[in-house]
PDB file of C-alpha atoms in Angstrom:
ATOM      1  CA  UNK A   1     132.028-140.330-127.076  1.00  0.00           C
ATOM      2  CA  UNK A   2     133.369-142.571-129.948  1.00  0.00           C
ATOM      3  CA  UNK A   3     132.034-142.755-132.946  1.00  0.00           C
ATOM      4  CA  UNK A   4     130.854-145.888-134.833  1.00  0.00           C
ATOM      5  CA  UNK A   5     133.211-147.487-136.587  1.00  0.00           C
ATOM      6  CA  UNK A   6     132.624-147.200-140.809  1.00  0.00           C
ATOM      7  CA  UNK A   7     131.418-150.431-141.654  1.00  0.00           C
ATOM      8  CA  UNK A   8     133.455-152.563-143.678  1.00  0.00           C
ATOM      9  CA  UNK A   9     133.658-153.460-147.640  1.00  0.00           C
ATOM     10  CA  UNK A  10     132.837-156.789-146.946  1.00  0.00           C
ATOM     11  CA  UNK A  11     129.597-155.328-145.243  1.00  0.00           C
ATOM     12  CA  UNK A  12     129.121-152.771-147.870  1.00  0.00           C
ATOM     13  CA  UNK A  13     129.116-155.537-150.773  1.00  0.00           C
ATOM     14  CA  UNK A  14     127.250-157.254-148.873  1.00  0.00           C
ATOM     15  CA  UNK A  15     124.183-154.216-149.203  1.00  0.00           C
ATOM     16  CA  UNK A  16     125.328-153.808-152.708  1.00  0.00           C
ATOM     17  CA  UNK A  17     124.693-157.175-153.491  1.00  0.00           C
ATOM     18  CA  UNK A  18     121.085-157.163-151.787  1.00  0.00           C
ATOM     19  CA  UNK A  19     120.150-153.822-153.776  1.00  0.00           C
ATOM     20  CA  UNK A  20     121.215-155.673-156.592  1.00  0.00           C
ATOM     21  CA  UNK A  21     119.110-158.700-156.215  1.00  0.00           C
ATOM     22  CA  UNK A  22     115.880-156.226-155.000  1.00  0.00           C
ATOM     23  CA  UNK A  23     116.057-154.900-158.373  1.00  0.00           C
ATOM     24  CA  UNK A  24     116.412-157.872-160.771  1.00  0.00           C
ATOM     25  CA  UNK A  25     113.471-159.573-158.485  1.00  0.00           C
ATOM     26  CA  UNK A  26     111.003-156.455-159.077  1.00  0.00           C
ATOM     27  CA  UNK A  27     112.181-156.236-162.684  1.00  0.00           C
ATOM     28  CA  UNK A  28     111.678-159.954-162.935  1.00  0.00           C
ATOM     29  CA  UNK A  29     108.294-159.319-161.427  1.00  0.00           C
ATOM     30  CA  UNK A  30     107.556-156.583-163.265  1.00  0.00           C
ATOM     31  CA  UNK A  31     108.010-158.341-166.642  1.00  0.00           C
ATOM     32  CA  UNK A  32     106.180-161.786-165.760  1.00  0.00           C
ATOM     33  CA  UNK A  33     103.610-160.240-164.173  1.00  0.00           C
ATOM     34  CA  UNK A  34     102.677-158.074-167.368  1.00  0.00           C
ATOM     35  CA  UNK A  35     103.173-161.015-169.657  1.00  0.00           C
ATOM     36  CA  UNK A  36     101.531-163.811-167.622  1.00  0.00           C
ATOM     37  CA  UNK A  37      99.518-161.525-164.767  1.00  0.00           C
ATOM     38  CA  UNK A  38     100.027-161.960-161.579  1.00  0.00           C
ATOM     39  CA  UNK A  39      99.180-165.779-160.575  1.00  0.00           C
ATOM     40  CA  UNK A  40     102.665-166.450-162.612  1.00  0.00           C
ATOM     41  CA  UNK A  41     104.467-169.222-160.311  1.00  0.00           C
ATOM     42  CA  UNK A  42     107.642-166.875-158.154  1.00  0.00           C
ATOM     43  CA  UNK A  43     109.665-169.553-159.024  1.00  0.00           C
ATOM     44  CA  UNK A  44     109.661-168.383-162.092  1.00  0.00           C
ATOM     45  CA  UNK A  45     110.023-164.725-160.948  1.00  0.00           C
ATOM     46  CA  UNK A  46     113.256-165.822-159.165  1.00  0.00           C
ATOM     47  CA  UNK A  47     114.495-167.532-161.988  1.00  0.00           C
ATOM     48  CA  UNK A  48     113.924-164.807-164.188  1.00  0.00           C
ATOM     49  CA  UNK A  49     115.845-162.492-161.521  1.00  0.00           C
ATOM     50  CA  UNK A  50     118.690-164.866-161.237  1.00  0.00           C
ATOM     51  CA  UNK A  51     118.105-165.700-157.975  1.00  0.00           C
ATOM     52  CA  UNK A  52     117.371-168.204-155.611  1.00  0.00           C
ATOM     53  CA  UNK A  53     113.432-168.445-154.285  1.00  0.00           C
ATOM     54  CA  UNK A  54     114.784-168.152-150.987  1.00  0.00           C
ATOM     55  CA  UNK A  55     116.412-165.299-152.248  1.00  0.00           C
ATOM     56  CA  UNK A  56     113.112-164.063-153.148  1.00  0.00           C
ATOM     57  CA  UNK A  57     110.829-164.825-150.144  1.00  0.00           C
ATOM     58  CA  UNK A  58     113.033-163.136-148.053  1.00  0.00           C
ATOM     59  CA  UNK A  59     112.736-159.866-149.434  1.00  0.00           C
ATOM     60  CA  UNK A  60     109.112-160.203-150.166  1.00  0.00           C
ATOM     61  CA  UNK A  61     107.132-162.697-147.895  1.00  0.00           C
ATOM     62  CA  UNK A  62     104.231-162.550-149.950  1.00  0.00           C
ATOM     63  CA  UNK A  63     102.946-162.384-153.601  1.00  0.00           C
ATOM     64  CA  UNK A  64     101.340-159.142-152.227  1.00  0.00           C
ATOM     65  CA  UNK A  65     104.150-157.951-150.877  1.00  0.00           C
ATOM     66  CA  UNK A  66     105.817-158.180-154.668  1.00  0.00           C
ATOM     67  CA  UNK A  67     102.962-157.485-156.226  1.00  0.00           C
ATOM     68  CA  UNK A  68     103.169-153.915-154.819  1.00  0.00           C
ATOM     69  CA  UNK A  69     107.211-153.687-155.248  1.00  0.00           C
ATOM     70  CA  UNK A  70     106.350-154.043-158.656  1.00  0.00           C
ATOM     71  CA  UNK A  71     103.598-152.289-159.338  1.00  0.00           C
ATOM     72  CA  UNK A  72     104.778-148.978-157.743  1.00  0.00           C
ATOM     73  CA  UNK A  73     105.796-146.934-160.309  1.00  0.00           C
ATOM     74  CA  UNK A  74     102.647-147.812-162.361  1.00  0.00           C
ATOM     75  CA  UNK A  75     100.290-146.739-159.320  1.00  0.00           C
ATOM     76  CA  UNK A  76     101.966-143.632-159.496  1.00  0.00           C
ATOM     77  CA  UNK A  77     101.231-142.890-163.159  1.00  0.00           C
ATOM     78  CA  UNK A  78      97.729-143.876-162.041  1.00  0.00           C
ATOM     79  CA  UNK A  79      97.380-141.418-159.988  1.00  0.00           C
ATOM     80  CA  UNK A  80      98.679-138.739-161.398  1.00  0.00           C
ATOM     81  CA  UNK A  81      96.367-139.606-164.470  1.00  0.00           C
ATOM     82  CA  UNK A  82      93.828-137.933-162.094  1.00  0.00           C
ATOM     83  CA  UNK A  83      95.502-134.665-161.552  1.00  0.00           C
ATOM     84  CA  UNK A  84      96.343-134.195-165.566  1.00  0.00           C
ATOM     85  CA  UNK A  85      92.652-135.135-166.163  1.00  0.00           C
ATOM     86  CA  UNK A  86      91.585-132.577-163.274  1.00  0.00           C
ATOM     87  CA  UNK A  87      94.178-129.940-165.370  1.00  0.00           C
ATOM     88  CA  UNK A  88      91.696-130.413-168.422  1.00  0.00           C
ATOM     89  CA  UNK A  89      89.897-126.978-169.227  1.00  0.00           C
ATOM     90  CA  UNK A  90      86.712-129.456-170.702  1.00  0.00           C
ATOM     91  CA  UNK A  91      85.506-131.315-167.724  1.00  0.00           C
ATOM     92  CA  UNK A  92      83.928-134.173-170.029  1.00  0.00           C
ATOM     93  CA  UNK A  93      86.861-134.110-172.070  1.00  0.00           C
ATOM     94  CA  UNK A  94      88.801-134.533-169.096  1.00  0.00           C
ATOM     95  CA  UNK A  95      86.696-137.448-167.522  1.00  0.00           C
ATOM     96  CA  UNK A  96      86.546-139.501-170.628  1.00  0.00           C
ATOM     97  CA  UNK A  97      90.099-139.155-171.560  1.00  0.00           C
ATOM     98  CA  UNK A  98      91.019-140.484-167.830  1.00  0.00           C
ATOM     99  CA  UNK A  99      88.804-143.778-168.008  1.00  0.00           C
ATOM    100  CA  UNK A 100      89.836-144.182-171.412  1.00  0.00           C
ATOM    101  CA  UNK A 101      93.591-143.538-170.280  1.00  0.00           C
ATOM    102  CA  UNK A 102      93.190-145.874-167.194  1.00  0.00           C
ATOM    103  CA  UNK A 103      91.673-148.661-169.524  1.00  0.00           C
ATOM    104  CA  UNK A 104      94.926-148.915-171.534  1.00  0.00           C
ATOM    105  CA  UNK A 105      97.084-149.186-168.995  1.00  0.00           C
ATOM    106  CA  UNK A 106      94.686-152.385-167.912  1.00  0.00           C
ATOM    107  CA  UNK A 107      95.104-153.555-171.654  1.00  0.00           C
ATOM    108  CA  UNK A 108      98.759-153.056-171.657  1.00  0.00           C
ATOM    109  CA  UNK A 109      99.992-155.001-168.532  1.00  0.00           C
ATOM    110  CA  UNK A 110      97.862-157.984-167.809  1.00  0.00           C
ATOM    111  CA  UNK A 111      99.108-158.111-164.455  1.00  0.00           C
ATOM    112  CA  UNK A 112      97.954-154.200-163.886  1.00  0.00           C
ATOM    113  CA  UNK A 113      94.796-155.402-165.111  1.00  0.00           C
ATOM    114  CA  UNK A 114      94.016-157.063-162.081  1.00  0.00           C
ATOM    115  CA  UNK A 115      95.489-155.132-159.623  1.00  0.00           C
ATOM    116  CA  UNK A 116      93.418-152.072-160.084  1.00  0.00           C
ATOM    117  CA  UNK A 117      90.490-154.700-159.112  1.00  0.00           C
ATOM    118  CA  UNK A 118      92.590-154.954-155.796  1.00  0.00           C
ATOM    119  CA  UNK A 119      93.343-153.497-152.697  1.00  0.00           C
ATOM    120  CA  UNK A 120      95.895-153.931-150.110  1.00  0.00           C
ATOM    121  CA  UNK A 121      95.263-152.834-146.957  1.00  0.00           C
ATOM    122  CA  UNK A 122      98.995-153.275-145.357  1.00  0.00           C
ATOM    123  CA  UNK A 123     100.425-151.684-148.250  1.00  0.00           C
ATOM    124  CA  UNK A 124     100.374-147.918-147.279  1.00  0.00           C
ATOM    125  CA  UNK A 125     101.955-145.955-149.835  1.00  0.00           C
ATOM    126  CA  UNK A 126     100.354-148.048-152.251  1.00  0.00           C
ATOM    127  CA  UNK A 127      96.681-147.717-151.224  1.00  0.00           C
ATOM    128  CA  UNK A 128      98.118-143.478-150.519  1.00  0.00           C
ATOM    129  CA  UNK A 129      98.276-143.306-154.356  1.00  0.00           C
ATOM    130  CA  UNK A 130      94.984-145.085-155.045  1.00  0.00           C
ATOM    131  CA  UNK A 131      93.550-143.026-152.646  1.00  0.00           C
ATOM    132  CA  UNK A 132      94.968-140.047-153.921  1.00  0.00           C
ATOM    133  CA  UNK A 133      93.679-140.953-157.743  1.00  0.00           C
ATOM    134  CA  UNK A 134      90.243-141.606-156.273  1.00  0.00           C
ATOM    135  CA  UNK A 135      89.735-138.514-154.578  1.00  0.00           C
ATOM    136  CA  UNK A 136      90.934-136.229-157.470  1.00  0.00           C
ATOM    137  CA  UNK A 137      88.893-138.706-160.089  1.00  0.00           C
ATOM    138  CA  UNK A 138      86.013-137.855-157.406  1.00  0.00           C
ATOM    139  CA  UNK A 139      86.499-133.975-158.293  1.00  0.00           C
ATOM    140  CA  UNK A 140      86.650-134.528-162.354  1.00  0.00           C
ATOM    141  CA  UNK A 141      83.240-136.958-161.814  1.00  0.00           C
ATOM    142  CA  UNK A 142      81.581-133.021-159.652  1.00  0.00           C
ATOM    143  CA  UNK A 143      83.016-130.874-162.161  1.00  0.00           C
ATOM    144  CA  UNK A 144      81.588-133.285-165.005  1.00  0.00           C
ATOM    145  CA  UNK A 145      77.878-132.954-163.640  1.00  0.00           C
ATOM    146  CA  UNK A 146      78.348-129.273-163.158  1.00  0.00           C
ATOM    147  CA  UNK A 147      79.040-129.232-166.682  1.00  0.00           C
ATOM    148  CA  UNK A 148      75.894-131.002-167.459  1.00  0.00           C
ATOM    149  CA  UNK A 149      78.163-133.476-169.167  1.00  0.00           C
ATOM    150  CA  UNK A 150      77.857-136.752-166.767  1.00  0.00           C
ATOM    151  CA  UNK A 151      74.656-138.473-166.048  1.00  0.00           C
ATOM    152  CA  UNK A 152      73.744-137.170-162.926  1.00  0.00           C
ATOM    153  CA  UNK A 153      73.447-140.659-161.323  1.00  0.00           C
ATOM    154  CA  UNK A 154      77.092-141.617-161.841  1.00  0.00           C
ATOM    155  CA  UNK A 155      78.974-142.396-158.671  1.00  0.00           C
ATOM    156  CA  UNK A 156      82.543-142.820-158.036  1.00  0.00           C
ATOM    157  CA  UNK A 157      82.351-146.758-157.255  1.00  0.00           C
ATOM    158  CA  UNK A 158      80.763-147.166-161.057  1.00  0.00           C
ATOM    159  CA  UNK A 159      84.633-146.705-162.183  1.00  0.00           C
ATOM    160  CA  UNK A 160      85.782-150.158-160.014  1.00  0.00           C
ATOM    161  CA  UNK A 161      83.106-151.639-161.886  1.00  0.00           C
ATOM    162  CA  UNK A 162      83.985-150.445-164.863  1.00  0.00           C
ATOM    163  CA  UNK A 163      87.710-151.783-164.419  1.00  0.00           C
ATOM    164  CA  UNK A 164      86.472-154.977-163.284  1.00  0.00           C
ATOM    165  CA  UNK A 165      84.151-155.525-166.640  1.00  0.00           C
ATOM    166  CA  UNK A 166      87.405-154.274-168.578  1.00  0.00           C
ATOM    167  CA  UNK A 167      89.797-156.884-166.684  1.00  0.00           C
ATOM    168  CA  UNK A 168      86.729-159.377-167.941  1.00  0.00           C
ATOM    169  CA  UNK A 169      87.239-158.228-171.387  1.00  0.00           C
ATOM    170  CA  UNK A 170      91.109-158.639-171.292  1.00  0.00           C
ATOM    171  CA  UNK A 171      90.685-161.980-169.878  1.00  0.00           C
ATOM    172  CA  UNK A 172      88.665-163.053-172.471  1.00  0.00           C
ATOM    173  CA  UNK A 173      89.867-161.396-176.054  1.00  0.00           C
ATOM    174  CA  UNK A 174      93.743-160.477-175.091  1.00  0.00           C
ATOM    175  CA  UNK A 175      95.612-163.196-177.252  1.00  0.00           C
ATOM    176  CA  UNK A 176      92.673-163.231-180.187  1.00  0.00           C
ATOM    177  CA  UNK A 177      91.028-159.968-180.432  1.00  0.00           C
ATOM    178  CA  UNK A 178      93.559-157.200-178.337  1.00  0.00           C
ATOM    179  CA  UNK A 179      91.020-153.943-179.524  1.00  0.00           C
ATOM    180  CA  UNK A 180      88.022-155.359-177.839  1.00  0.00           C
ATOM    181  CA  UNK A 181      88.067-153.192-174.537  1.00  0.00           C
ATOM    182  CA  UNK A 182      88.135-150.496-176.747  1.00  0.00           C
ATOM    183  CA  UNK A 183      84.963-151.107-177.872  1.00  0.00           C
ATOM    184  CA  UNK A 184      83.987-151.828-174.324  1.00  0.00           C
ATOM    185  CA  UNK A 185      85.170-148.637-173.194  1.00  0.00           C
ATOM    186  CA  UNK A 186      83.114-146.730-176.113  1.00  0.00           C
ATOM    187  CA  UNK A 187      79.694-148.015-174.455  1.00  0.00           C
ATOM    188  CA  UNK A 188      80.719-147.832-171.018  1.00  0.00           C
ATOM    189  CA  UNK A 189      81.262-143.994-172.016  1.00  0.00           C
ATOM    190  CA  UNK A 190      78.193-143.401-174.417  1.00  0.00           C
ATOM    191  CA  UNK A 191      76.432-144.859-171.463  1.00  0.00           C
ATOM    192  CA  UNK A 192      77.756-142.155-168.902  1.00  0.00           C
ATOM    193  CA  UNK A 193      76.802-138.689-171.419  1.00  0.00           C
ATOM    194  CA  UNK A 194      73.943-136.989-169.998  1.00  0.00           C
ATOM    195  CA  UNK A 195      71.988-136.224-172.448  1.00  0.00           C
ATOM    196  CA  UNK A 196      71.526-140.245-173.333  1.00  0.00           C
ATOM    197  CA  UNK A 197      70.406-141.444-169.874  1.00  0.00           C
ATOM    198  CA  UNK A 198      68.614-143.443-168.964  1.00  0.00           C
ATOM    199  CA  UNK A 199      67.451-144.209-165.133  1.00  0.00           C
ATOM    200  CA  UNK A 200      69.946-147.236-163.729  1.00  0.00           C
ATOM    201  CA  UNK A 201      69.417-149.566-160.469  1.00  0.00           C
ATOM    202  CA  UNK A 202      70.706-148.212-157.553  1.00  0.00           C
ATOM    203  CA  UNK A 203      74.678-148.782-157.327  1.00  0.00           C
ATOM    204  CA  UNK A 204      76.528-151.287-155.070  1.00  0.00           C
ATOM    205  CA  UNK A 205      77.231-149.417-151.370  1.00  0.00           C
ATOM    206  CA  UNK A 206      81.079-148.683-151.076  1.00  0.00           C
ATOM    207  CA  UNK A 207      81.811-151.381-148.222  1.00  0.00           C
ATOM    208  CA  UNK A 208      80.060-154.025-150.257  1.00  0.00           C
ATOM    209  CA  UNK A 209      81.812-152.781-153.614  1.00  0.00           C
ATOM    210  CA  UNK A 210      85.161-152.951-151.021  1.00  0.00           C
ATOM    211  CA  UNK A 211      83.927-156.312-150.107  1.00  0.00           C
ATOM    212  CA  UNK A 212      84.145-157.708-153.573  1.00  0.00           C
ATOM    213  CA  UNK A 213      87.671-156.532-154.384  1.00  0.00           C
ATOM    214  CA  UNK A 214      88.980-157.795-150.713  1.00  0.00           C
ATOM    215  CA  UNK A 215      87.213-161.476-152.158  1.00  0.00           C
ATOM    216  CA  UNK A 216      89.360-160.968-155.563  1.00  0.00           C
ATOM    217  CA  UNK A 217      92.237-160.075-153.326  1.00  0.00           C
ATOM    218  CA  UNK A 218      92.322-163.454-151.198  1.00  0.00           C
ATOM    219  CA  UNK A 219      91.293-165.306-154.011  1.00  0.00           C
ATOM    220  CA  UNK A 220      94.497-164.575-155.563  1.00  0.00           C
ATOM    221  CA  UNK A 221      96.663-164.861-152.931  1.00  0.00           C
ATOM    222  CA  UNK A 222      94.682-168.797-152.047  1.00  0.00           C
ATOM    223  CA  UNK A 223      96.064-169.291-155.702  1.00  0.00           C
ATOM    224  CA  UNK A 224      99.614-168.404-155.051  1.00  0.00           C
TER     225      UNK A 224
END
């Protein structure tokens, strides 16, 4: 049986050079996204990369498709947020600290901002994370009540909410008042202590809460 032959330098260049362009593109990304958020034209992605917008579009069909190249790493760090809040030995100290944690990271990357109000369903490893912060925010939010910390009627979706009135908030005070989702993020939290509550309306079901965020989601791809 022969073996293949090794491929050739012109052929290995050639993979260099594509690794090469993958990373300026979801640096490029990275950085526009963050300062513009993520309806920022590609053209000016691919610009920013050095490359050409075919260049672009070839590697990643879609906005979404870049949109999750770049926002990766951050998804990550999002969900391993959970699991260092979960290693907190004060279960409302813990809870707090990861909404106010997960707020920042909104009010430090605009693009981030809005894509924790997203989902997308064909990206796998990307939705794994999410899933993977949700479940282990879903144990801090058990061990919170136990505590007789967290209102009692707090439910997992209230968080998308929450991110969704922050991403509001961003929108609306970035460029003149930056603190302001701070201040947000103080009520939102006063409003969550138990020994403060109040009775609320009953909360949005999952699948329409899931709903909303699939609108968001092909409301900013019809805008790309």
């Amino acid at each position: 049986m022969t073996s293949a032959p090794p491929p050739s330098s012109s052929t290995s260049g050639l993979r260099v050079d594509a690794e090469r362009n993958r990373q300026r593109i979801v640096a490029a990304a990275r950085e526009a996204f963050g300062e513009h958020g993520i309806d920022v034209p590609l053209e000016d992605v691919a610009r920013r990369a050095g490359v050409g917008v075919g260049t672009l579009y070839r590697r990643y069909p879609t906005r979404a498709d870049l949109i999750t190249a770049a926002f990766e790493t951050k998804m990550t760090a999002y969900a391993d947020a959970a699991r260092q809040a979960l290693a907190d030995p004060d279960p409302w100290h813990g809870f707090c600290g990861y909404v106010e944690r997960i707020c920042a990271m909104q009010a430090g990357d605009r693009g981030f901002t809005t894509v924790l109000t997203m989902t997308f369903p064909t990206a796998k490893q990307f939705e794994a994370d999410r899933d993977r912060a949700f479940a282990d925010f879903a144990t801090l939010v058990e061990r919170a009540k136990s505590a007789g910390k967290l209102r009692p009627d707090f439910v997992t979706e209230d968080l998308p909410v929450f991110l969704m009135a922050n991403a509001g908030v961003l929108a609306a005070t970035t460029d003149a008042a930056p603190d302001t989702w701070r201040r947000l993020v103080g009520y939102l939290l006063q409003a969550c202590a138990a020994p403060t509550a109040q009775p609320l309306p009953d909360p949005p079901a999952p699948r329409q809460l899931y709903r909303a965020m699939l609108r968001a989601t092909r409301h900013q791809r019809d805008r790309s």
